[in-house]
Coordinates of C-alpha atoms and ligand atoms in Angstrom, one line a residue:
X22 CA 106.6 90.3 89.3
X23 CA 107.0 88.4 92.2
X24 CA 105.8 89.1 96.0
X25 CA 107.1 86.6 98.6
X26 CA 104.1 84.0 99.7
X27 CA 105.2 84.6 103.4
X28 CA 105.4 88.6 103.9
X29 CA 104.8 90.5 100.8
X30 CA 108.1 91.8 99.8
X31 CA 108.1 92.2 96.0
X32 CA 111.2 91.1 93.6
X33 CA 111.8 94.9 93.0
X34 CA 114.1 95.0 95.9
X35 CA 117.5 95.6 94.6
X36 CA 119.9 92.1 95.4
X37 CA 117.0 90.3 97.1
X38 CA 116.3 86.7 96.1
X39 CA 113.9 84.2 96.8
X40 CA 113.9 80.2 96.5
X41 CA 111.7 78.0 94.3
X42 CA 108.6 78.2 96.2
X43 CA 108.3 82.2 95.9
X44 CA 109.6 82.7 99.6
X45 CA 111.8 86.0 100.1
X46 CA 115.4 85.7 101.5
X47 CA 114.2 87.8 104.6
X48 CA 112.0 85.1 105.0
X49 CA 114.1 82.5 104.6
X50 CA 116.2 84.0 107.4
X51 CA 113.1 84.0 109.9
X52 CA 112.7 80.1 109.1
X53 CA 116.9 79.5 109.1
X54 CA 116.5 81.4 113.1
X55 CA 114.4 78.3 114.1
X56 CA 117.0 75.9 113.3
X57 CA 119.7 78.0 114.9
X58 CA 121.7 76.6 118.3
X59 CA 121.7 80.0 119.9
X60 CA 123.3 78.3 123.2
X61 CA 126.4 77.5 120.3
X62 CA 126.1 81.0 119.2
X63 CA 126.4 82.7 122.6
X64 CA 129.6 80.4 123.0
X65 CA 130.9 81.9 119.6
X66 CA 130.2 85.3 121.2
X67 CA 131.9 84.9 124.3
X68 CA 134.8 83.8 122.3
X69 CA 134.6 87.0 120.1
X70 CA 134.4 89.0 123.8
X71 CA 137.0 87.4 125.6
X72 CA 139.1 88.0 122.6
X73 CA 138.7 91.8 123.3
X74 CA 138.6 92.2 126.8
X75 CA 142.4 90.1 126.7
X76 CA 143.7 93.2 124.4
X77 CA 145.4 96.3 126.0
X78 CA 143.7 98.9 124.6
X79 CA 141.1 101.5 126.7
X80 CA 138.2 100.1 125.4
X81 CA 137.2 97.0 124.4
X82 CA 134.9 97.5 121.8
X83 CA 133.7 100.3 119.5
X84 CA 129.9 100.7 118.6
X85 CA 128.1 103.2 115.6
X86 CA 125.3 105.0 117.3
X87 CA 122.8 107.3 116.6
X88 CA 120.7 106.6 119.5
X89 CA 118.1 105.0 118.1
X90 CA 116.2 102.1 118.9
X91 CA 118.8 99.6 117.1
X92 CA 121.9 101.5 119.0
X93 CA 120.2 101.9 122.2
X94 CA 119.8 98.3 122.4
X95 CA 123.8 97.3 121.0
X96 CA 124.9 99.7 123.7
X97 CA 123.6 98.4 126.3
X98 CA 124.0 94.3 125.5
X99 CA 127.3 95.2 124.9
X100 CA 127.7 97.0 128.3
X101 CA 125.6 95.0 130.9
X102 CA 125.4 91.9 129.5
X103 CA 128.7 91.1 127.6
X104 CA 130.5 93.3 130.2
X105 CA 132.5 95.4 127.8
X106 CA 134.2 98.7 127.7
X107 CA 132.6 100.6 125.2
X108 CA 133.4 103.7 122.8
X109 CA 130.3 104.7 121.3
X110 CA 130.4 106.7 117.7
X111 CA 128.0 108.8 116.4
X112 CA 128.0 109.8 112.8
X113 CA 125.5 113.1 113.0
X114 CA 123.3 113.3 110.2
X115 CA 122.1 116.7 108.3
X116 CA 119.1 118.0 109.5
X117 CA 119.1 115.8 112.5
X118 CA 115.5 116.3 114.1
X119 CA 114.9 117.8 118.0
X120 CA 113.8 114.1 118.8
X121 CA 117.2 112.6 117.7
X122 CA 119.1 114.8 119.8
X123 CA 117.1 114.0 122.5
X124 CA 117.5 110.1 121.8
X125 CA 121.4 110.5 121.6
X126 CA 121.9 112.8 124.7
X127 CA 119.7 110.0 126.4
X128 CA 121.7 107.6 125.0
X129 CA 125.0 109.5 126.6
X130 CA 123.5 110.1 130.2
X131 CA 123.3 106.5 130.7
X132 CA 127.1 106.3 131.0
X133 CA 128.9 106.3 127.7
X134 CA 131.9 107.6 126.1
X135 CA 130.8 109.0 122.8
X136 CA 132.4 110.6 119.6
X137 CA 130.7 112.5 117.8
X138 CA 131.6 113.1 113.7
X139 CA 129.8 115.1 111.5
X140 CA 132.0 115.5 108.2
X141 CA 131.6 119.0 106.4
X142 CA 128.2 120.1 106.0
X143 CA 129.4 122.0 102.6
X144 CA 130.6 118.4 101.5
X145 CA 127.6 116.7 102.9
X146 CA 125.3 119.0 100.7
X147 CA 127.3 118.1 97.5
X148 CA 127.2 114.4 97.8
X149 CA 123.6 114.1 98.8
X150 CA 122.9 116.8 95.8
X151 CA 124.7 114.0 93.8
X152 CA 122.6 111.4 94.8
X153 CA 119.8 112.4 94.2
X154 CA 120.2 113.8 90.8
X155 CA 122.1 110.4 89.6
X156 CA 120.7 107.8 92.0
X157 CA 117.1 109.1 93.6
X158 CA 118.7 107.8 96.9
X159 CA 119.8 110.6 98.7
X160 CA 121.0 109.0 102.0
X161 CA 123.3 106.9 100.0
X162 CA 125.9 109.4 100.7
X163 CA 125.9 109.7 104.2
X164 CA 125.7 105.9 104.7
X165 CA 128.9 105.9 103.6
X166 CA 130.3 108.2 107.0
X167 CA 127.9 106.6 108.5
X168 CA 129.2 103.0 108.5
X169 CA 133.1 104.2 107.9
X170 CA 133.6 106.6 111.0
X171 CA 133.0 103.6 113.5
X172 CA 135.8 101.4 111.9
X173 CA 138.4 104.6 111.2
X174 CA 137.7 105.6 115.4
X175 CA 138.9 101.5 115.8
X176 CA 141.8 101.8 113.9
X177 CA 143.1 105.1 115.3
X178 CA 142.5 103.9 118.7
X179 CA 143.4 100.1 117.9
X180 CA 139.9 98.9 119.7
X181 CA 139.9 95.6 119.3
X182 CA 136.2 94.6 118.4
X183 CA 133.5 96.5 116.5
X184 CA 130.4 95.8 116.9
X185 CA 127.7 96.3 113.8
X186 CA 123.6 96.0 114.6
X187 CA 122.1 93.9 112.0
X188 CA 122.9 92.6 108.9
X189 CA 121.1 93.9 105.7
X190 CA 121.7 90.6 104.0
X191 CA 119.7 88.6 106.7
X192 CA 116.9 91.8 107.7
X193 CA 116.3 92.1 104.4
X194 CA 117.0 89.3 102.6
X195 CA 119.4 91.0 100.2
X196 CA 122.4 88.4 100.6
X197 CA 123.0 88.2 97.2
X198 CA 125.3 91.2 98.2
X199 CA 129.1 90.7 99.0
X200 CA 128.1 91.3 102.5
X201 CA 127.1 87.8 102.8
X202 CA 124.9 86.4 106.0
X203 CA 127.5 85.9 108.5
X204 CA 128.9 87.2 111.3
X205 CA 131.4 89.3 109.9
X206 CA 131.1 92.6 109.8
X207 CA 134.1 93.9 108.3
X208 CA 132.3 93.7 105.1
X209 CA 130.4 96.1 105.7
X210 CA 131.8 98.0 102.3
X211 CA 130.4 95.6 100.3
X212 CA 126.8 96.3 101.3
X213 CA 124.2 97.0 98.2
X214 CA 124.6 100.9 99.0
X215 CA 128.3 101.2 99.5
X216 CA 129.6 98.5 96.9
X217 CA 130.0 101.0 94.6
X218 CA 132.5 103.0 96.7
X219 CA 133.3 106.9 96.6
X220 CA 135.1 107.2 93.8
X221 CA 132.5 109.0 91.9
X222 CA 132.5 111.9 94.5
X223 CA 136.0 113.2 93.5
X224 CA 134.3 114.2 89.9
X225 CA 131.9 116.3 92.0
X226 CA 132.7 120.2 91.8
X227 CA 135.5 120.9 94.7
X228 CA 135.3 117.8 96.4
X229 CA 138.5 116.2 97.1
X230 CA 140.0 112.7 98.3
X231 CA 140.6 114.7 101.7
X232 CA 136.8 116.0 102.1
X233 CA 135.9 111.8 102.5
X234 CA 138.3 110.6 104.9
X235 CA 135.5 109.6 106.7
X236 CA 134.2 108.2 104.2
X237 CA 135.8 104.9 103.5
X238 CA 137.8 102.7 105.9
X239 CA 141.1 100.4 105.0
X240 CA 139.9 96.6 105.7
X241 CA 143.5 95.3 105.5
X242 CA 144.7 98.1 108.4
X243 CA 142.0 96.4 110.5
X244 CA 143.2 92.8 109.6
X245 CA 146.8 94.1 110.2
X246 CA 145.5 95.4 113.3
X247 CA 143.5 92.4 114.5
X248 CA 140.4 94.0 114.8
X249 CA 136.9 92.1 114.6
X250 CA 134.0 93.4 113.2
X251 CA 130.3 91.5 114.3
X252 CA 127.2 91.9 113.4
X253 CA 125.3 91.6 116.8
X254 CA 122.1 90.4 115.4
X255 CA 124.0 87.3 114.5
X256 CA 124.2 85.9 117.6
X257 CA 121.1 87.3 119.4
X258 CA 117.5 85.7 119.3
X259 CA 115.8 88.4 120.7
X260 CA 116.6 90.7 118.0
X261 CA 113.5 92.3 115.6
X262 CA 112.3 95.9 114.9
X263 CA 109.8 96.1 117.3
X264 CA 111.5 94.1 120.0
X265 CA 114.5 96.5 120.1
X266 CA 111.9 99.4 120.4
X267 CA 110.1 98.0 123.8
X268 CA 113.8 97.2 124.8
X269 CA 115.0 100.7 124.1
X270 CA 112.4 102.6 125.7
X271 CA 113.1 101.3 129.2
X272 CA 116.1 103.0 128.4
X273 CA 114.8 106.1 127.7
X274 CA 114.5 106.0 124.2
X275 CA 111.4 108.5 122.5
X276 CA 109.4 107.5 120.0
X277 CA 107.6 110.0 117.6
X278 CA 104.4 111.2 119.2
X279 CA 101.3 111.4 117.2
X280 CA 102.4 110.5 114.0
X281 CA 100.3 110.8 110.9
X282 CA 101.1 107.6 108.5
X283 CA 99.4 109.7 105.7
X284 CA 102.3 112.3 106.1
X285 CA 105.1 109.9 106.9
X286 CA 104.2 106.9 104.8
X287 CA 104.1 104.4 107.8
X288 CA 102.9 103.5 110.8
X289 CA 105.7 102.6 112.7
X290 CA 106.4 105.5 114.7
X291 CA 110.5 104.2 116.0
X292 CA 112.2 104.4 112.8
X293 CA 114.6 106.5 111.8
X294 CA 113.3 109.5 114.2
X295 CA 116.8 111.4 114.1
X296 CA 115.6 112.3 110.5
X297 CA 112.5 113.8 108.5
X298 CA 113.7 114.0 104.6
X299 CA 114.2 110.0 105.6
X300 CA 110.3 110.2 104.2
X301 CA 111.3 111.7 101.6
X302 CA 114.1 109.3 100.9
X303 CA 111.3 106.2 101.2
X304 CA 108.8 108.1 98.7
X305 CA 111.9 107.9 96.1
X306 CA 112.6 104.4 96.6
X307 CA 108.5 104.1 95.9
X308 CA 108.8 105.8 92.6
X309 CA 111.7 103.5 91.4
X310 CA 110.7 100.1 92.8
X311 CA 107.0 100.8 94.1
X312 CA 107.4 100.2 97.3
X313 CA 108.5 102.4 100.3
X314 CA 108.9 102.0 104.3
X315 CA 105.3 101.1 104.9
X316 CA 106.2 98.2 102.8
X317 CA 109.4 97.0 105.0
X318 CA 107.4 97.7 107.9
X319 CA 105.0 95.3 107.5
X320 CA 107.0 92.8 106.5
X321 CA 108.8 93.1 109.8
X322 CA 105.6 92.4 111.7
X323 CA 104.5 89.7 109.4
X324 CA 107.8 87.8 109.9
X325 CA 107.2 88.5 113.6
X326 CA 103.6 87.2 113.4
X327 CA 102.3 90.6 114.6
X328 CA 100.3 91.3 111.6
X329 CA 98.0 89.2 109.6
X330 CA 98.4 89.5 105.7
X331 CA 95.2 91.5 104.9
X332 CA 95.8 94.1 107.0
X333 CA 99.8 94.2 106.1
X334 CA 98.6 94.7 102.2
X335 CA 95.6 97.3 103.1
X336 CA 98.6 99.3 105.4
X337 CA 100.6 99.2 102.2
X338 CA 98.0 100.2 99.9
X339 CA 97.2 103.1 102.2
X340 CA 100.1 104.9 103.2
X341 CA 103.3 103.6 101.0
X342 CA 105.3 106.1 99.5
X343 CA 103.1 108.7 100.8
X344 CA 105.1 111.9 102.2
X345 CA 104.1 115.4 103.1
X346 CA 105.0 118.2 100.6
X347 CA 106.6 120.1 104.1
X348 CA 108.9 117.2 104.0
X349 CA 109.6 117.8 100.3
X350 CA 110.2 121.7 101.1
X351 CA 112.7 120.6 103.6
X352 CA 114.6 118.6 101.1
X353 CA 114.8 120.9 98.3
X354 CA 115.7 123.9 100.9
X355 CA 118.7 121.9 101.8
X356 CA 119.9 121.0 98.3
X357 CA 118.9 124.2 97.1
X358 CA 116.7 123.0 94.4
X359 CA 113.2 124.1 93.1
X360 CA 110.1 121.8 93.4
X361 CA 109.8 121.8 89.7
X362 CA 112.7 120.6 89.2
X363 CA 112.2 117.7 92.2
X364 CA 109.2 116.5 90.2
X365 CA 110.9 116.6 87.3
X366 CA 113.9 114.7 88.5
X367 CA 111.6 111.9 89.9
X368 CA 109.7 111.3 87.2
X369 CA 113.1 110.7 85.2
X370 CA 113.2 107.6 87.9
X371 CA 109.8 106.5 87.6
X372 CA 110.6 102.5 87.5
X373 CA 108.8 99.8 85.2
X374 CA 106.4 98.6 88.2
X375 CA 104.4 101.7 87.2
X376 CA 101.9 101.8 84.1
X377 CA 100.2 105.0 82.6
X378 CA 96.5 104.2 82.2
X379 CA 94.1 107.3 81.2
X380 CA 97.0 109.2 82.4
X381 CA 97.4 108.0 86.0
X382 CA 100.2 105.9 86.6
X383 CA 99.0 102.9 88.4
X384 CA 101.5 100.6 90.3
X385 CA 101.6 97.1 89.3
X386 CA 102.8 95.8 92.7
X387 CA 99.5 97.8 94.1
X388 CA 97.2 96.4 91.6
X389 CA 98.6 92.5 92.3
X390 CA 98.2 93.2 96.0
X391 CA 94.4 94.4 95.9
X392 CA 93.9 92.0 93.9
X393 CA 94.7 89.4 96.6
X394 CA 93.1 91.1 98.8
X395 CA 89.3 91.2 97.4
X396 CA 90.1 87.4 96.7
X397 CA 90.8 86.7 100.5
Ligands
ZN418 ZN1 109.2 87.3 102.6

């Protein structure tokens, strides 16, 4: 196994890649921002904004929300700084939390036109069901929605620019993806999660082409159309986790309040706060590739220089992949399942990093981390 020399990212990572000298893409990126001429790259972006403020249309450009940190932050840059008429849309999420709503009314009251889609709950249920039985990644589903309402709203109402947050293929390091590391964010479909398309979902009980419209978008309308897609954090320097946080809450934005990283399996409390089977999501992605958010998080704050390594690896060995069982009684509530047959399911999953020893299954990644750790 491999774990990158800079953060600690391991090779388990789906599409990730590293260079010669054990160094993660992710990585790689942080070095590659160094060398960057952002001066050049604000000139690229004023080209991309001129572009749309010269069209006809109401708005100039069209930005997914869901009044988070990440969206707080688009919004606004794309209001106050790049002077742009904006149509914000949000794709609701099952189960949304009381803290999310909050975050996207705040979002709203300070001066937005917003959309709001939620595609049918019924269908939503189904798909996620499917996921999980077939992929342990729940969410996969809704990402789909998630990333494809934003470009159906610009073709319907021919917006001329769309504007994307960050990048997968740079954040994480996952470029290896048809998503590539530029700018362009019309590829968006070819993103590790949604490469795969929807197809699948038609052999699902009841579920019909109709029930995903807004599910999958038509690149080549777009192109007809002229319509750009960017990914913002392309051509911003200040862009990182916990920078957009700070930047978000002078807008408002709400973190969660006391949070408990044994419960929630990180530390961090500004991620994801519209959801709470997110943790659950992050304890399955722990069982197949032994690492979970408290893993992603630190590597953010290593790459930022926040952290130092020892205490990045004794967070991980702490808290990854924990999650409360009230979490896991959410989950199956909502898919209608039994706990038995969660465990059971998971432990179909359970990925090579994991070894049975005396019957406990111990985590390679874990054990090569502790490892380093007593030798520091
Ligand atoms: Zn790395």
């Amino acid at each position: 196994m491999r774990i990158c020399t800079k953060c600690i990212q391991p090779n388990t990572r789906p599409g990730v890649f590293f260079n010669e000298e054990s160094v993660c893409g992710a990585c790689l990126w942080e070095d590659e921002k160094k060398k960057i001429d952002w001066a050049e790259r604000k000139k690229e972006l004023e080209i991309v904004v001129n572009d749309a403020k010269k069209s006809n249309a109401v708005y100039d450009c069209v930005i997914g929300v869901s009044g988070g940190k990440d969206s707080t932050k688009q919004a606004v840059t794309a209001r106050d700084e790049l002077g742009l008429n904006c149509l914000l849309v949000n794709y609701q999420p099952e189960n949304i939390t009381e803290l999310g709503r909050k975050n996207l009314e705040n979002l709203k009251s300070l001066g937005f036109d917003l959309i709001s889609i939620r595609p049918n709950p019924k269908i939503m249920m189904k798909v996620t069901k499917h996921d999980f039985f077939n992929y342990l990644n729940f969410v996969k589903a809704s990402e789909f929605p998630l990333y494809a309402s934003t470009y159906i709203i610009a073709e319907k109402f021919k917006i001329p620019l769309i504007i994307q947050g960050e990048n997968p293929g740079l954040t994480v390091g996952t470029s290896l993806t048809g998503v590539g590391t530029d700018s362009d964010a019309l590829k968006a479909y070819q993103l590790q999660t949604l490469s795969g398309g929807i197809q699948e979902y038609l052999d699902i009980d009841d579920v019909t082409q109709k029930d995903l419209y807004f599910f999958h978008y038509d690149v080549q309308k777009l192109l007809d159309l002229n319509v750009k897609g960017i990914w913002i954090q392309y051509y911003l320097k200040e862009w990182s986790s916990t920078g957009n946080a700070e930047f978000s809450k002078k807008y408002g934005f709400q973190e969660r309040e006391n949070i408990k990283p044994e419960e929630i399996g990180t530390y961090v409390p500004f991620n994801a706060c519209d959801s709470d089977v997110v943790h659950v999501n992050q304890m399955l992605k722990f069982m197949k590739f032994g690492f979970g958010q408290c893993m992603d998080h630190v590597c953010y704050d290593l790459r930022d220089k926040l952290m130092d390594r020892k205490t990045a690896i004794d967070l991980v060995l702490k808290y990854d992949g924990k999650c409360d069982e009230k979490y896991i009684d959410k989950f199956c509530n909502y898919i209608q399942i039994s706990k038995d047959e969660f465990y059971k399911t998971i432990e179909k999953f359970r990925g090579d990093i994991w070894y049975e020893k005396d019957g406990i299954w111990i985590n390679k990644l874990h054990e090569q981390l502790k490892k380093e750790v007593d030798s520091l």
